[in-house]
Amino acid sequence: MERCNCDLGELRDYGGEPTVLNIQRLAVKNRNFRIALWTGKYLQTTLMSIPTGGEIGAELHHDTDQFIRIVQGRGAVFFGKTRESLKEVKRVDGNYGVFVPAGTWHNIKNIGNTPLKLYSVYAPPHHTFGTVEKYG
């Protein structure tokens, strides 16, 4: 079984193998905008770090349901039927999960003064195995 050595900051895609990770710790340590942590055939988990004043960006996944768990920081969640109709629906912190049905426009903005740390679960996977997106 694969195992992440969290003390060394080993972040990579562990997909396809049975894996046990401290996802809370890894989400807090992550400094990438987005990194795929586990990509399987039917499910994917990514970690994200959104800088102060930053946002995920308005997005829509036609065939993918999504669960987003806020781990640290403060954010504002937006939903809409179109990109132009996105409206703030809730302010969130480390006690919230966000469920996004396929076909729903959504965005999360960092409204706090520290990076917004979260993980996202996609079913089916949305990003390519091994995805790493830096800031900028």
mmCIF file of C-alpha atoms in Angstrom:
data_model
loop_
_atom_site.group_PDB
_atom_site.id
_atom_site.type_symbol
_atom_site.label_atom_id
_atom_site.label_comp_id
_atom_site.label_asym_id
_atom_site.label_seq_id
_atom_site.Cartn_x
_atom_site.Cartn_y
_atom_site.Cartn_z
ATOM 1 C CA MET A 1 0.000 0.000 0.000
ATOM 2 C CA GLU A 2 1.262 3.485 -0.856
ATOM 3 C CA ARG A 3 1.659 5.908 2.015
ATOM 4 C CA CYS A 4 2.405 9.614 1.964
ATOM 5 C CA ASN A 5 5.295 10.823 4.081
ATOM 6 C CA CYS A 6 3.575 14.050 5.117
ATOM 7 C CA ASP A 7 6.565 15.323 7.091
ATOM 8 C CA LEU A 8 8.569 15.517 3.847
ATOM 9 C CA GLY A 9 5.730 17.251 2.016
ATOM 10 C CA GLU A 10 5.364 14.469 -0.530
ATOM 11 C CA LEU A 11 2.436 15.605 -2.658
ATOM 12 C CA ARG A 12 1.681 13.568 -5.758
ATOM 13 C CA ASP A 13 -1.131 11.628 -7.374
ATOM 14 C CA TYR A 14 -1.581 8.336 -5.504
ATOM 15 C CA GLY A 15 -4.471 7.246 -7.736
ATOM 16 C CA GLY A 16 -5.113 3.675 -8.663
ATOM 17 C CA GLU A 17 -3.721 2.294 -5.392
ATOM 18 C CA PRO A 18 -5.426 1.796 -2.018
ATOM 19 C CA THR A 19 -4.103 4.782 -0.068
ATOM 20 C CA VAL A 20 -4.475 6.263 3.410
ATOM 21 C CA LEU A 21 -3.521 9.937 3.848
ATOM 22 C CA ASN A 22 -3.953 12.699 6.395
ATOM 23 C CA ILE A 23 -5.886 14.894 3.956
ATOM 24 C CA GLN A 24 -6.339 17.713 6.464
ATOM 25 C CA ARG A 25 -2.580 18.010 6.995
ATOM 26 C CA LEU A 26 -1.828 17.758 3.284
ATOM 27 C CA ALA A 27 -4.426 20.403 2.405
ATOM 28 C CA VAL A 28 -2.895 22.828 4.914
ATOM 29 C CA LYS A 29 0.656 22.130 3.642
ATOM 30 C CA ASN A 30 -0.273 22.464 -0.035
ATOM 31 C CA ARG A 31 1.066 25.637 -1.681
ATOM 32 C CA ASN A 32 -0.109 24.823 -5.204
ATOM 33 C CA PHE A 33 -3.205 26.395 -6.691
ATOM 34 C CA ARG A 34 -4.339 22.842 -7.494
ATOM 35 C CA ILE A 35 -2.738 19.414 -7.266
ATOM 36 C CA ALA A 36 -4.319 16.027 -7.951
ATOM 37 C CA LEU A 37 -3.856 13.882 -4.851
ATOM 38 C CA TRP A 38 -5.745 10.769 -5.935
ATOM 39 C CA THR A 39 -7.181 9.989 -9.369
ATOM 40 C CA GLY A 40 -9.098 6.779 -9.911
ATOM 41 C CA LYS A 41 -11.439 5.539 -12.591
ATOM 42 C CA TYR A 42 -14.588 6.963 -10.954
ATOM 43 C CA LEU A 43 -13.321 9.495 -8.380
ATOM 44 C CA GLN A 44 -10.660 12.162 -7.964
ATOM 45 C CA THR A 45 -9.437 14.298 -5.064
ATOM 46 C CA THR A 46 -7.485 17.517 -5.524
ATOM 47 C CA LEU A 47 -5.974 19.930 -3.021
ATOM 48 C CA MET A 48 -6.231 23.695 -3.558
ATOM 49 C CA SER A 49 -4.706 26.789 -1.983
ATOM 50 C CA ILE A 50 -6.405 30.057 -2.959
ATOM 51 C CA PRO A 51 -4.415 33.209 -2.164
ATOM 52 C CA THR A 52 -5.871 36.147 -0.240
ATOM 53 C CA GLY A 53 -8.270 37.962 -2.553
ATOM 54 C CA GLY A 54 -8.082 35.111 -5.084
ATOM 55 C CA GLU A 55 -10.732 32.738 -6.351
ATOM 56 C CA ILE A 56 -11.148 29.358 -7.970
ATOM 57 C CA GLY A 57 -12.809 31.057 -10.915
ATOM 58 C CA ALA A 58 -16.296 30.555 -12.329
ATOM 59 C CA GLU A 59 -16.570 27.014 -13.627
ATOM 60 C CA LEU A 60 -19.068 24.438 -14.797
ATOM 61 C CA HIS A 61 -18.654 20.660 -14.972
ATOM 62 C CA HIS A 62 -21.295 19.125 -17.243
ATOM 63 C CA ASP A 63 -20.804 15.485 -16.211
ATOM 64 C CA THR A 64 -19.117 15.731 -12.820
ATOM 65 C CA ASP A 65 -20.555 16.153 -9.338
ATOM 66 C CA GLN A 66 -18.202 17.882 -6.904
ATOM 67 C CA PHE A 67 -17.736 18.047 -3.144
ATOM 68 C CA ILE A 68 -15.507 20.802 -1.735
ATOM 69 C CA ARG A 69 -14.335 20.732 1.895
ATOM 70 C CA ILE A 70 -13.028 23.980 3.330
ATOM 71 C CA VAL A 71 -10.108 23.105 5.608
ATOM 72 C CA GLN A 72 -8.728 26.502 6.608
ATOM 73 C CA GLY A 73 -9.503 30.158 5.899
ATOM 74 C CA ARG A 74 -12.657 32.053 4.943
ATOM 75 C CA GLY A 75 -14.451 32.045 1.627
ATOM 76 C CA ALA A 76 -17.612 33.062 -0.192
ATOM 77 C CA VAL A 77 -19.471 30.472 -2.271
ATOM 78 C CA PHE A 78 -21.308 31.450 -5.459
ATOM 79 C CA PHE A 79 -23.829 29.425 -7.500
ATOM 80 C CA GLY A 80 -25.781 30.215 -10.650
ATOM 81 C CA LYS A 81 -27.494 28.784 -13.724
ATOM 82 C CA THR A 82 -25.140 30.833 -15.940
ATOM 83 C CA ARG A 83 -21.716 32.437 -15.471
ATOM 84 C CA GLU A 84 -23.412 35.849 -15.477
ATOM 85 C CA SER A 85 -25.960 34.879 -12.813
ATOM 86 C CA LEU A 86 -23.505 33.753 -10.093
ATOM 87 C CA LYS A 87 -24.714 35.001 -6.710
ATOM 88 C CA GLU A 88 -23.127 34.652 -3.286
ATOM 89 C CA VAL A 89 -25.040 32.032 -1.340
ATOM 90 C CA LYS A 90 -22.911 31.471 1.752
ATOM 91 C CA ARG A 91 -19.779 32.574 3.576
ATOM 92 C CA VAL A 92 -17.774 29.581 4.731
ATOM 93 C CA ASP A 93 -14.853 28.609 6.928
ATOM 94 C CA GLY A 94 -13.206 25.378 8.050
ATOM 95 C CA ASN A 95 -16.526 23.921 9.210
ATOM 96 C CA TYR A 96 -18.178 23.715 5.786
ATOM 97 C CA GLY A 97 -18.599 21.342 2.874
ATOM 98 C CA VAL A 98 -19.936 22.520 -0.484
ATOM 99 C CA PHE A 99 -21.877 20.181 -2.795
ATOM 100 C CA VAL A 100 -21.990 21.115 -6.495
ATOM 101 C CA PRO A 101 -24.245 19.074 -8.788
ATOM 102 C CA ALA A 102 -23.087 18.545 -12.370
ATOM 103 C CA GLY A 103 -24.271 21.376 -14.612
ATOM 104 C CA THR A 104 -24.101 24.090 -11.911
ATOM 105 C CA TRP A 105 -21.959 27.200 -12.347
ATOM 106 C CA HIS A 106 -19.931 27.839 -9.187
ATOM 107 C CA ASN A 107 -17.032 29.791 -7.731
ATOM 108 C CA ILE A 108 -15.346 30.214 -4.358
ATOM 109 C CA LYS A 109 -13.523 33.414 -3.450
ATOM 110 C CA ASN A 110 -11.047 33.859 -0.610
ATOM 111 C CA ILE A 111 -12.421 36.653 1.593
ATOM 112 C CA GLY A 112 -10.000 36.103 4.472
ATOM 113 C CA ASN A 113 -6.490 37.367 5.170
ATOM 114 C CA THR A 114 -4.739 33.971 4.811
ATOM 115 C CA PRO A 115 -4.716 31.404 1.987
ATOM 116 C CA LEU A 116 -7.960 29.448 1.659
ATOM 117 C CA LYS A 117 -7.126 25.741 1.932
ATOM 118 C CA LEU A 118 -9.516 23.113 0.622
ATOM 119 C CA TYR A 119 -9.846 19.761 -1.008
ATOM 120 C CA SER A 120 -12.233 18.842 -3.764
ATOM 121 C CA VAL A 121 -13.694 15.457 -4.682
ATOM 122 C CA TYR A 122 -14.885 14.935 -8.267
ATOM 123 C CA ALA A 123 -17.011 12.029 -9.454
ATOM 124 C CA PRO A 124 -16.061 11.094 -12.121
ATOM 125 C CA PRO A 125 -12.542 12.614 -12.291
ATOM 126 C CA HIS A 126 -12.282 16.034 -13.900
ATOM 127 C CA HIS A 127 -8.526 16.722 -14.121
ATOM 128 C CA THR A 128 -5.747 14.710 -15.761
ATOM 129 C CA PHE A 129 -3.883 12.212 -13.556
ATOM 130 C CA GLY A 130 -0.954 14.005 -11.875
ATOM 131 C CA THR A 131 -2.279 17.546 -12.448
ATOM 132 C CA VAL A 132 -0.234 20.285 -10.745
ATOM 133 C CA GLU A 133 -1.246 23.924 -11.253
ATOM 134 C CA LYS A 134 0.927 26.673 -9.775
ATOM 135 C CA TYR A 135 -0.234 30.228 -9.073
ATOM 136 C CA GLY A 136 -0.255 32.655 -11.954
#
